[in-house]
Amino acid sequence: MKFEWCGLLTLLLIAPAAAFQAGAAKRDVTPSLDRTVFIAGFGHNRTATAVHDPIWVRCLAISDGKTTIAFVGIDVIGFFYEPDVVLVRQKVKQLVKEPVIVLIASTHNHQAPDTLGLWGPTPMQTGRDEEYMTLLREQIARCVVEAVSSLEPATLIFAKDDRKELAELQLDDRLPYVKDHTLCVLQAVSRKTGKAIGTLVNWANHPEVLGSQNREITADYCWALYERLEELVGGIAVFWNGAIGGLISPLGEELKVTDPTTSKPAPEASFRKAELIGRFVAEVAAEAVKGKQAIKLEKGSLRALLQPVFVPLQNPLFRVAAGIGVIKRPLYTKGELDNRTAETKLQQDGSTIAAKIVLGEDVRSEVGVAAIYDPSGKKPIALFLLIPGEIYPELVYGNITRYSGADFPDAPFEPVLMEHALKTGAKFVFVVGLANDEIGYIIPQCEWDEQPPWLNNAPQRPYGEVNSVGWKAARIVNEGIVNLLKTLMGGEATAKP
């Protein structure tokens, strides 16, 4: 199998145990409605008419004195590795003297500005506002700098919760029905004041409660999660999403959330339903960090490994979108920048129109792992799997399944991430979706289905493939992360760097 590596971007050896430090910051990145704002996530030409609540960049920075990691969450649909993540890291490097490993994960909010370009006025026009993107990148970098500048001695608290009520807030609408409802929490508490500095929550669910008709900017259920968690524990709340492909969502009449004030289900696609979900998740997180099973660390060490990878852009719609400027990210062929385009013909509203298609073969993305160790430095207490898109849960937790009608029914299974993550001995595994990129749905090859007959003789095609870069992505992403896990444990990677 062709597997292209660009060399390790970051490889930090485990340092001797040192006292942890932490800092946190948040910045409002709500766009001005003086300009047209296209809301991402559902259809075209959904323009914002009002702001219900702010959207944020939020950062929890942790340092062991030698290595500093910035855990950044942003309330947008996605954030490209190139140009966006790369430019933010360059800006941080300019502003901070000491090296900072910047990890940026989008919440995948479906009620925020189009940061990818796919939800503009028409399929042929981008929804990405480059002036806003410049502002967003600047604010992310400034937020990281602010968090790092406020580092102070801290105790780290790790906790998790898997109560069934969390699962009841997740729908899964594609076979095989695999989801993980575990909520993981990392909290930093000031050793000077005993107060929370910041709390990072990791849980899997699409922030799309408000649905396709909403035209108010909002962080969706994350809005209430932030407010309630900060009310309960103080400090700054950060949210990182999980394995949400497949599709893990709270959207739909069948998912009912009882409103305690009325004893009736909250209205579908309502701010009240979003509020109840966010508040509940926050309350679970707050309870977890105070529970008997939580683990506290004052000393330890950090490690992070980040690996750029080339992922084939197989989706013809995305290739056209890149050709006409709807999607704006560089393409590569055999590791070299490739700006070539060609003319093509498209059918639109019964007419044939001319368009351009990119000829470059790949996008450059990134996979990664990060780990927090106890003073022994032997096994990580917490492990972070940094996945650059919306991964199908079976690729993380297992139960990849062969179905009749699949395009590649005999394709070998990709490695299952959790099987390898648990070999590290980590007690807490944070599965981080949309980390440092958004390449769309990451689907097992043997479940891929673009051509009829459809999976399991279904009457219509499954959803997912249309918003994926292609069927090769899953193996590249999972094998990349597995190789990093082997490196983390001191073993040999199966592909040469």
Short mmCIF file of C-alpha atoms in Angstrom, two decimals:
data_model
loop_
_atom_site.label_atom_id
_atom_site.label_comp_id
_atom_site.label_asym_id
_atom_site.label_seq_id
_atom_site.Cartn_x
_atom_site.Cartn_y
_atom_site.Cartn_z
CA MET A 1 0.00 0.00 0.00
CA LYS A 2 1.24 3.47 -0.85
CA PHE A 3 1.75 5.43 2.37
CA GLU A 4 3.47 8.78 2.11
CA TRP A 5 5.26 10.32 5.08
CA CYS A 6 6.71 13.82 5.25
CA GLY A 7 8.86 13.30 8.33
CA LEU A 8 7.85 13.95 11.90
CA LEU A 9 6.79 17.54 12.43
CA THR A 10 7.16 17.24 16.19
CA LEU A 11 8.88 14.53 18.21
CA LEU A 12 9.59 15.36 21.81
CA LEU A 13 11.39 12.96 24.10
CA ILE A 14 9.87 12.33 27.49
CA ALA A 15 11.37 14.79 29.94
CA PRO A 16 12.02 14.02 33.61
CA ALA A 17 8.98 14.59 35.80
CA ALA A 18 8.38 18.23 36.57
CA ALA A 19 5.62 20.28 38.13
CA PHE A 20 2.79 20.96 35.71
CA GLN A 21 1.74 24.47 34.80
CA ALA A 22 -1.47 25.54 33.10
CA GLY A 23 -3.12 28.60 31.66
CA ALA A 24 -6.35 29.24 29.79
CA ALA A 25 -7.96 31.88 27.63
CA LYS A 26 -10.97 32.42 25.40
CA ARG A 27 -11.83 34.91 22.69
CA ASP A 28 -15.11 35.80 21.04
CA VAL A 29 -14.85 35.13 17.28
CA THR A 30 -18.46 35.88 16.37
CA PRO A 31 -18.55 37.44 12.89
CA SER A 32 -20.00 40.87 12.26
CA LEU A 33 -23.32 40.73 10.46
CA ASP A 34 -22.44 43.94 8.63
CA ARG A 35 -21.23 41.51 5.95
CA THR A 36 -23.12 38.52 4.59
CA VAL A 37 -22.37 35.44 6.69
CA PHE A 38 -23.14 32.05 5.17
CA ILE A 39 -23.92 29.48 7.86
CA ALA A 40 -22.22 26.12 7.35
CA GLY A 41 -23.46 22.59 7.76
CA PHE A 42 -26.74 22.07 5.91
CA GLY A 43 -27.74 23.78 2.65
CA HIS A 44 -26.61 26.64 0.44
CA ASN A 45 -27.44 30.31 0.93
CA ARG A 46 -28.39 30.01 4.61
CA THR A 47 -27.41 33.49 5.70
CA ALA A 48 -27.19 34.69 9.30
CA THR A 49 -29.80 37.19 10.44
CA ALA A 50 -28.91 37.46 14.14
CA VAL A 51 -26.57 36.27 16.89
CA HIS A 52 -28.08 34.13 19.63
CA ASP A 53 -24.82 33.55 21.51
CA PRO A 54 -21.11 34.01 20.73
CA ILE A 55 -18.89 31.52 19.00
CA TRP A 56 -15.48 31.10 20.60
CA VAL A 57 -11.89 30.08 20.37
CA ARG A 58 -10.95 28.53 23.71
CA CYS A 59 -7.54 27.31 24.82
CA LEU A 60 -6.17 25.28 27.71
CA ALA A 61 -2.36 25.35 27.74
CA ILE A 62 -0.38 22.81 29.75
CA SER A 63 3.38 22.71 30.30
CA ASP A 64 5.84 20.46 32.09
CA GLY A 65 8.50 23.18 31.99
CA LYS A 66 10.06 21.91 28.78
CA THR A 67 7.12 21.00 26.58
CA THR A 68 4.01 23.16 26.23
CA ILE A 69 0.85 22.00 24.49
CA ALA A 70 -2.04 24.30 23.62
CA PHE A 71 -5.36 22.44 23.48
CA VAL A 72 -7.53 24.71 21.32
CA GLY A 73 -11.23 24.36 20.55
CA ILE A 74 -13.09 26.50 18.00
CA ASP A 75 -16.85 26.69 17.39
CA VAL A 76 -16.77 26.19 13.62
CA ILE A 77 -17.63 23.45 11.13
CA GLY A 78 -13.98 22.71 10.42
CA PHE A 79 -10.54 24.27 10.03
CA PHE A 80 -8.23 23.20 7.20
CA TYR A 81 -4.70 22.03 7.97
CA GLU A 82 -3.58 24.09 4.98
CA PRO A 83 -3.65 26.99 4.95
CA ASP A 84 -5.29 27.62 8.31
CA VAL A 85 -3.62 25.47 10.99
CA VAL A 86 -0.21 26.02 9.44
CA LEU A 87 -0.68 29.80 9.45
CA VAL A 88 -1.86 29.84 13.07
CA ARG A 89 1.19 27.86 14.17
CA GLN A 90 3.46 30.21 12.26
CA LYS A 91 1.85 33.21 13.98
CA VAL A 92 2.21 31.64 17.43
CA LYS A 93 5.86 30.93 16.69
CA GLN A 94 6.34 34.62 15.90
CA LEU A 95 4.65 35.74 19.12
CA VAL A 96 6.02 33.25 21.68
CA LYS A 97 9.72 32.77 22.39
CA GLU A 98 9.45 29.20 23.65
CA PRO A 99 8.09 26.41 21.39
CA VAL A 100 4.38 25.67 21.73
CA ILE A 101 2.67 22.64 20.21
CA VAL A 102 -0.64 24.00 18.95
CA LEU A 103 -3.46 21.46 18.60
CA ILE A 104 -6.67 22.86 17.09
CA ALA A 105 -9.94 20.93 17.03
CA SER A 106 -13.21 22.24 15.61
CA THR A 107 -16.41 21.44 17.47
CA HIS A 108 -18.05 20.89 14.03
CA ASN A 109 -20.69 23.48 14.83
CA HIS A 110 -23.43 23.62 12.16
CA GLN A 111 -24.58 27.13 13.15
CA ALA A 112 -21.44 29.17 12.50
CA PRO A 113 -19.73 30.82 9.52
CA ASP A 114 -18.69 28.64 6.60
CA THR A 115 -14.96 28.17 7.18
CA LEU A 116 -14.57 25.48 4.50
CA GLY A 117 -16.38 27.11 1.57
CA LEU A 118 -18.98 24.43 0.82
CA TRP A 119 -22.10 26.31 1.93
CA GLY A 120 -22.05 29.51 -0.12
CA PRO A 121 -24.91 31.09 -2.08
CA THR A 122 -24.79 28.31 -4.71
CA PRO A 123 -22.79 25.09 -5.18
CA MET A 124 -20.53 27.05 -7.55
CA GLN A 125 -19.74 29.88 -5.12
CA THR A 126 -17.72 29.74 -1.93
CA GLY A 127 -19.17 30.61 1.45
CA ARG A 128 -15.75 31.19 2.97
CA ASP A 129 -15.02 34.83 3.76
CA GLU A 130 -11.25 35.30 3.63
CA GLU A 131 -11.43 38.52 5.65
CA TYR A 132 -13.15 36.62 8.46
CA MET A 133 -10.68 33.73 8.15
CA THR A 134 -7.78 36.15 8.61
CA LEU A 135 -9.46 37.50 11.74
CA LEU A 136 -10.19 33.99 13.02
CA ARG A 137 -6.61 32.81 12.58
CA GLU A 138 -5.32 35.93 14.32
CA GLN A 139 -7.67 35.45 17.28
CA ILE A 140 -6.74 31.78 17.63
CA ALA A 141 -3.05 32.67 17.74
CA ARG A 142 -3.66 35.49 20.23
CA CYS A 143 -5.75 33.19 22.40
CA VAL A 144 -2.92 30.64 22.50
CA VAL A 145 -0.44 33.36 23.43
CA GLU A 146 -2.73 34.62 26.19
CA ALA A 147 -3.13 31.12 27.64
CA VAL A 148 0.60 30.39 27.51
CA SER A 149 1.40 33.77 29.05
CA SER A 150 -0.80 32.94 32.04
CA LEU A 151 0.85 29.61 32.91
CA GLU A 152 0.92 28.93 36.66
CA PRO A 153 1.56 25.87 38.85
CA ALA A 154 -1.33 23.48 38.44
CA THR A 155 -2.73 20.11 39.39
CA LEU A 156 -4.15 18.09 36.51
CA ILE A 157 -7.31 16.08 37.07
CA PHE A 158 -8.39 13.29 34.70
CA ALA A 159 -11.87 11.81 34.79
CA LYS A 160 -14.45 10.02 32.65
CA ASP A 161 -18.09 8.98 32.72
CA ASP A 162 -20.06 6.53 30.60
CA ARG A 163 -23.56 6.69 32.07
CA LYS A 164 -26.30 5.51 29.72
CA GLU A 165 -27.95 8.93 29.61
CA LEU A 166 -25.03 10.18 27.51
CA ALA A 167 -25.74 7.45 24.95
CA GLU A 168 -29.39 8.42 24.89
CA LEU A 169 -28.36 11.81 23.48
CA GLN A 170 -26.68 10.21 20.45
CA LEU A 171 -28.42 8.86 17.36
CA ASP A 172 -26.53 6.66 14.88
CA ASP A 173 -28.18 6.48 11.47
CA ARG A 174 -25.90 4.17 9.50
CA LEU A 175 -24.99 0.50 9.83
CA PRO A 176 -23.11 -0.83 11.68
CA TYR A 177 -24.54 0.92 14.72
CA VAL A 178 -21.38 1.74 16.67
CA LYS A 179 -20.95 4.67 19.01
CA ASP A 180 -19.09 5.49 22.18
CA HIS A 181 -20.79 7.71 24.69
CA THR A 182 -17.83 7.96 27.09
CA LEU A 183 -17.09 11.49 28.22
CA CYS A 184 -13.46 12.26 29.12
CA VAL A 185 -12.34 15.31 31.07
CA LEU A 186 -9.01 17.03 31.64
CA GLN A 187 -9.07 19.80 34.22
CA ALA A 188 -6.26 22.07 35.41
CA VAL A 189 -6.58 23.51 38.93
CA SER A 190 -4.42 26.32 40.29
CA ARG A 191 -2.11 25.18 43.08
CA LYS A 192 -2.11 28.74 44.39
CA THR A 193 -5.84 29.33 44.65
CA GLY A 194 -7.38 25.87 44.35
CA LYS A 195 -9.64 27.20 41.61
CA ALA A 196 -10.10 25.70 38.16
CA ILE A 197 -8.00 27.24 35.42
CA GLY A 198 -9.59 25.36 32.56
CA THR A 199 -11.58 22.21 31.82
CA LEU A 200 -11.41 20.26 28.56
CA VAL A 201 -14.40 18.02 27.78
CA ASN A 202 -14.26 15.34 25.07
CA TRP A 203 -17.51 13.70 23.92
CA ALA A 204 -18.93 12.64 20.55
CA ASN A 205 -21.99 14.34 19.07
CA HIS A 206 -22.70 16.68 16.16
CA PRO A 207 -23.49 20.24 17.34
CA GLU A 208 -26.49 20.51 15.02
CA VAL A 209 -29.47 20.54 17.38
CA LEU A 210 -30.83 23.75 15.82
CA GLY A 211 -31.18 22.10 12.42
CA SER A 212 -31.23 23.45 8.89
CA GLN A 213 -33.76 26.27 9.31
CA ASN A 214 -31.97 28.22 12.03
CA ARG A 215 -30.41 31.48 10.88
CA GLU A 216 -28.99 32.71 14.20
CA ILE A 217 -25.29 32.34 14.92
CA THR A 218 -24.84 30.06 17.93
CA ALA A 219 -22.41 27.50 19.33
CA ASP A 220 -25.36 25.07 19.43
CA TYR A 221 -25.30 22.78 22.49
CA CYS A 222 -21.71 23.85 23.21
CA TRP A 223 -23.07 27.27 24.19
CA ALA A 224 -24.88 25.80 27.20
CA LEU A 225 -22.05 23.38 27.95
CA TYR A 226 -19.59 26.26 28.32
CA GLU A 227 -21.90 28.42 30.42
CA ARG A 228 -22.98 25.65 32.77
CA LEU A 229 -19.53 24.13 33.23
CA GLU A 230 -17.96 27.49 34.01
CA GLU A 231 -20.81 28.19 36.42
CA LEU A 232 -20.22 24.88 38.21
CA VAL A 233 -16.42 24.65 38.34
CA GLY A 234 -15.08 28.05 37.27
CA GLY A 235 -12.24 28.64 34.85
CA ILE A 236 -12.55 28.31 31.09
CA ALA A 237 -14.37 25.45 29.39
CA VAL A 238 -13.06 23.87 26.18
CA PHE A 239 -14.87 21.26 24.08
CA TRP A 240 -13.33 18.68 21.75
CA ASN A 241 -15.60 16.43 19.73
CA GLY A 242 -15.07 12.71 19.20
CA ALA A 243 -15.82 10.01 16.61
CA ILE A 244 -18.94 11.51 15.05
CA GLY A 245 -19.00 9.91 11.60
CA GLY A 246 -21.69 7.47 10.74
CA LEU A 247 -23.60 9.82 11.70
CA ILE A 248 -23.60 10.51 15.45
CA SER A 249 -26.14 13.28 16.01
CA PRO A 250 -28.72 14.67 18.45
CA LEU A 251 -30.92 15.85 15.56
CA GLY A 252 -34.32 14.24 15.04
CA GLU A 253 -37.77 13.88 16.55
CA GLU A 254 -36.92 10.38 17.78
CA LEU A 255 -34.32 11.83 20.17
CA LYS A 256 -36.41 13.42 22.87
CA VAL A 257 -34.98 15.49 25.71
CA THR A 258 -37.36 16.07 28.59
CA ASP A 259 -37.63 19.64 29.78
CA PRO A 260 -37.78 19.55 33.61
CA THR A 261 -39.80 22.77 33.68
CA THR A 262 -42.63 21.27 31.62
CA SER A 263 -42.07 17.51 32.01
CA LYS A 264 -42.49 17.36 28.23
CA PRO A 265 -39.95 16.89 25.43
CA ALA A 266 -38.22 20.09 24.38
CA PRO A 267 -39.26 21.19 20.88
CA GLU A 268 -37.22 19.71 18.06
CA ALA A 269 -34.54 22.00 16.55
CA SER A 270 -34.93 24.45 19.43
CA PHE A 271 -32.54 26.42 21.57
CA ARG A 272 -34.16 24.79 24.58
CA LYS A 273 -33.23 21.30 23.37
CA ALA A 274 -29.67 22.47 22.70
CA GLU A 275 -29.51 24.08 26.13
CA LEU A 276 -30.68 20.95 27.92
CA ILE A 277 -28.13 18.76 26.14
CA GLY A 278 -25.27 21.16 26.79
CA ARG A 279 -26.15 21.65 30.44
CA PHE A 280 -26.42 17.91 31.05
CA VAL A 281 -23.03 17.19 29.47
CA ALA A 282 -21.49 19.98 31.57
CA GLU A 283 -23.03 18.61 34.75
CA VAL A 284 -21.69 15.13 34.02
CA ALA A 285 -18.22 16.57 33.44
CA ALA A 286 -18.34 18.62 36.65
CA GLU A 287 -19.42 15.59 38.63
CA ALA A 288 -16.72 13.42 37.07
CA VAL A 289 -13.78 15.63 38.07
CA LYS A 290 -15.02 15.64 41.66
CA GLY A 291 -15.62 11.89 41.74
CA LYS A 292 -13.64 9.21 43.54
CA GLN A 293 -12.40 7.70 40.28
CA ALA A 294 -10.71 10.93 39.14
CA ILE A 295 -6.90 10.89 39.04
CA LYS A 296 -4.82 13.90 40.11
CA LEU A 297 -1.27 14.71 39.00
CA GLU A 298 0.98 17.54 40.14
CA LYS A 299 4.07 16.32 38.32
CA GLY A 300 4.72 14.48 35.10
CA SER A 301 5.67 15.03 31.50
CA LEU A 302 4.16 15.70 28.09
CA ARG A 303 4.82 14.25 24.68
CA ALA A 304 3.34 14.90 21.25
CA LEU A 305 3.96 13.43 17.81
CA LEU A 306 2.46 15.01 14.70
CA GLN A 307 2.77 13.48 11.25
CA PRO A 308 1.84 15.20 7.98
CA VAL A 309 0.27 12.76 5.52
CA PHE A 310 -0.84 12.99 1.91
CA VAL A 311 -4.44 11.88 1.40
CA PRO A 312 -5.80 11.31 -2.14
CA LEU A 313 -8.61 13.69 -3.10
CA GLN A 314 -10.82 11.11 -4.82
CA ASN A 315 -14.16 12.89 -4.48
CA PRO A 316 -14.96 14.40 -7.94
CA LEU A 317 -17.25 17.03 -6.42
CA PHE A 318 -14.48 18.23 -4.14
CA ARG A 319 -12.05 18.25 -7.08
CA VAL A 320 -14.37 20.56 -9.01
CA ALA A 321 -15.00 22.65 -5.88
CA ALA A 322 -11.25 23.14 -5.53
CA GLY A 323 -10.94 23.93 -9.23
CA ILE A 324 -13.51 26.74 -9.14
CA GLY A 325 -12.35 28.19 -5.83
CA VAL A 326 -15.16 26.96 -3.59
CA ILE A 327 -12.59 25.03 -1.54
CA LYS A 328 -9.28 26.80 -1.05
CA ARG A 329 -6.43 24.53 -0.05
CA PRO A 330 -3.31 23.43 -1.95
CA LEU A 331 -3.08 20.15 -3.88
CA TYR A 332 -0.05 17.91 -4.29
CA THR A 333 1.20 15.22 -6.64
CA LYS A 334 3.94 12.90 -5.41
CA GLY A 335 4.65 15.26 -2.55
CA GLU A 336 5.08 18.34 -4.73
CA LEU A 337 2.74 21.31 -4.94
CA ASP A 338 0.48 20.94 -8.00
CA ASN A 339 -1.64 23.92 -9.09
CA ARG A 340 -2.73 22.44 -12.43
CA THR A 341 -6.38 22.54 -13.50
CA ALA A 342 -8.32 21.31 -16.51
CA GLU A 343 -11.64 22.14 -18.13
CA THR A 344 -14.63 19.90 -17.42
CA LYS A 345 -18.40 19.90 -17.98
CA LEU A 346 -21.08 19.81 -15.28
CA GLN A 347 -24.82 19.33 -15.32
CA GLN A 348 -26.67 21.99 -13.34
CA ASP A 349 -30.43 22.57 -13.43
CA GLY A 350 -30.70 20.68 -16.72
CA SER A 351 -27.95 22.67 -18.41
CA THR A 352 -24.34 21.83 -19.23
CA ILE A 353 -21.85 24.33 -17.85
CA ALA A 354 -18.09 24.64 -18.10
CA ALA A 355 -15.99 24.36 -14.96
CA LYS A 356 -12.47 23.66 -13.82
CA ILE A 357 -11.21 20.58 -12.02
CA VAL A 358 -7.93 20.27 -10.11
CA LEU A 359 -5.34 17.79 -11.35
CA GLY A 360 -3.31 17.56 -8.16
CA GLU A 361 -3.75 14.15 -6.56
CA ASP A 362 -3.60 14.74 -2.81
CA VAL A 363 -4.32 17.10 0.03
CA ARG A 364 -1.77 17.36 2.79
CA SER A 365 -3.24 16.69 6.21
CA GLU A 366 -1.95 15.64 9.61
CA VAL A 367 -2.41 12.85 12.13
CA GLY A 368 -1.15 12.96 15.68
CA VAL A 369 -1.01 11.63 19.20
CA ALA A 370 -0.34 13.45 22.45
CA ALA A 371 0.25 11.97 25.88
CA ILE A 372 0.42 13.10 29.49
CA TYR A 373 2.57 10.95 31.77
CA ASP A 374 2.77 10.50 35.52
CA PRO A 375 6.15 11.07 37.26
CA SER A 376 7.41 7.59 36.32
CA GLY A 377 7.20 8.46 32.62
CA LYS A 378 6.58 4.80 31.77
CA LYS A 379 2.94 4.79 30.73
CA PRO A 380 0.69 7.68 29.78
CA ILE A 381 -2.16 8.55 32.11
CA ALA A 382 -3.97 10.24 29.23
CA LEU A 383 -3.68 9.72 25.51
CA PHE A 384 -5.10 11.96 22.77
CA LEU A 385 -5.75 10.50 19.31
CA LEU A 386 -5.74 13.42 16.87
CA ILE A 387 -7.94 12.51 13.90
CA PRO A 388 -8.27 15.02 11.01
CA GLY A 389 -11.96 14.53 10.23
CA GLU A 390 -15.22 12.82 11.11
CA ILE A 391 -14.17 9.23 11.64
CA TYR A 392 -16.67 6.39 11.65
CA PRO A 393 -16.75 4.97 15.20
CA GLU A 394 -16.07 1.38 14.07
CA LEU A 395 -12.63 2.54 12.89
CA VAL A 396 -11.92 3.56 16.49
CA TYR A 397 -13.80 1.01 18.58
CA GLY A 398 -14.17 -1.99 16.27
CA ASN A 399 -17.00 -3.85 14.51
CA ILE A 400 -16.06 -2.87 10.96
CA THR A 401 -18.59 -4.90 8.97
CA ARG A 402 -18.92 -6.29 5.44
CA TYR A 403 -22.30 -5.75 3.77
CA SER A 404 -23.74 -6.87 0.48
CA GLY A 405 -23.79 -4.03 -2.01
CA ALA A 406 -20.54 -2.43 -0.84
CA ASP A 407 -18.16 -1.25 -3.56
CA PHE A 408 -15.16 -3.04 -2.00
CA PRO A 409 -16.69 -5.98 -0.09
CA ASP A 410 -13.40 -7.88 0.19
CA ALA A 411 -11.20 -4.95 1.22
CA PRO A 412 -8.99 -5.68 4.24
CA PHE A 413 -10.03 -4.02 7.47
CA GLU A 414 -8.16 -0.94 8.63
CA PRO A 415 -6.46 -1.15 12.04
CA VAL A 416 -8.83 -0.36 14.91
CA LEU A 417 -7.41 2.59 16.83
CA MET A 418 -8.58 1.76 20.33
CA GLU A 419 -6.99 -1.69 20.21
CA HIS A 420 -3.61 -0.02 19.72
CA ALA A 421 -4.27 2.91 22.06
CA LEU A 422 -5.01 0.62 24.98
CA LYS A 423 -1.66 -1.13 24.50
CA THR A 424 0.01 2.05 25.77
CA GLY A 425 -1.56 1.48 29.19
CA ALA A 426 -3.35 4.84 29.12
CA LYS A 427 -6.20 5.10 31.61
CA PHE A 428 -7.93 7.87 29.65
CA VAL A 429 -8.13 7.92 25.86
CA PHE A 430 -9.41 11.15 24.33
CA VAL A 431 -10.63 10.44 20.78
CA VAL A 432 -10.41 13.83 19.07
CA GLY A 433 -12.26 14.34 15.80
CA LEU A 434 -11.62 17.23 13.41
CA ALA A 435 -8.19 17.68 14.95
CA ASN A 436 -5.92 20.01 12.98
CA ASP A 437 -7.97 19.50 9.79
CA GLU A 438 -11.34 18.57 8.33
CA ILE A 439 -11.11 16.07 5.47
CA GLY A 440 -14.73 14.98 5.90
CA TYR A 441 -16.04 11.53 6.70
CA ILE A 442 -13.44 8.81 7.23
CA ILE A 443 -15.15 5.57 6.17
CA PRO A 444 -13.93 1.94 6.24
CA GLN A 445 -13.15 0.82 2.69
CA CYS A 446 -15.23 -2.35 2.95
CA GLU A 447 -18.28 -0.23 3.91
CA TRP A 448 -17.77 2.31 1.11
CA ASP A 449 -20.78 2.56 -1.20
CA GLU A 450 -21.00 5.01 -4.10
CA GLN A 451 -22.46 2.62 -6.67
CA PRO A 452 -25.70 0.58 -6.60
CA PRO A 453 -26.80 -1.84 -5.31
CA TRP A 454 -26.74 -0.05 -1.98
CA LEU A 455 -25.57 -1.47 1.34
CA ASN A 456 -27.72 -4.31 2.64
CA ASN A 457 -30.17 -3.81 -0.28
CA ALA A 458 -31.16 -0.38 1.04
CA PRO A 459 -33.55 1.59 -1.22
CA GLN A 460 -31.20 4.58 -1.44
CA ARG A 461 -27.53 5.37 -1.20
CA PRO A 462 -26.04 5.88 2.28
CA TYR A 463 -25.01 9.32 3.42
CA GLY A 464 -21.34 9.94 4.02
CA GLU A 465 -19.39 9.29 0.84
CA VAL A 466 -20.51 12.58 -0.72
CA ASN A 467 -18.71 14.47 2.07
CA SER A 468 -15.55 12.37 2.18
CA VAL A 469 -12.26 12.89 0.37
CA GLY A 470 -12.41 9.21 -0.59
CA TRP A 471 -12.12 5.60 0.47
CA LYS A 472 -8.32 5.66 0.79
CA ALA A 473 -8.41 8.12 3.69
CA ALA A 474 -9.32 5.63 6.42
CA ARG A 475 -6.28 3.42 5.97
CA ILE A 476 -3.89 6.37 5.68
CA VAL A 477 -5.27 8.03 8.82
CA ASN A 478 -5.48 4.90 10.96
CA GLU A 479 -2.13 3.46 9.92
CA GLY A 480 -0.57 6.87 10.50
CA ILE A 481 -1.90 7.05 14.05
CA VAL A 482 -0.96 3.44 14.78
CA ASN A 483 2.61 4.14 13.67
CA LEU A 484 2.76 7.13 16.00
CA LEU A 485 1.47 5.00 18.87
CA LYS A 486 4.22 2.47 18.19
CA THR A 487 6.77 5.27 18.19
CA LEU A 488 5.30 6.56 21.45
CA MET A 489 5.86 3.14 23.01
CA GLY A 490 9.38 2.89 21.61
CA GLY A 491 8.51 0.38 18.91
CA GLU A 492 9.19 0.42 15.21
CA ALA A 493 6.80 2.06 12.77
CA THR A 494 5.69 -0.13 9.87
CA ALA A 495 6.24 2.63 7.31
CA LYS A 496 9.54 4.40 6.88
CA PRO A 497 9.54 8.09 7.75
#
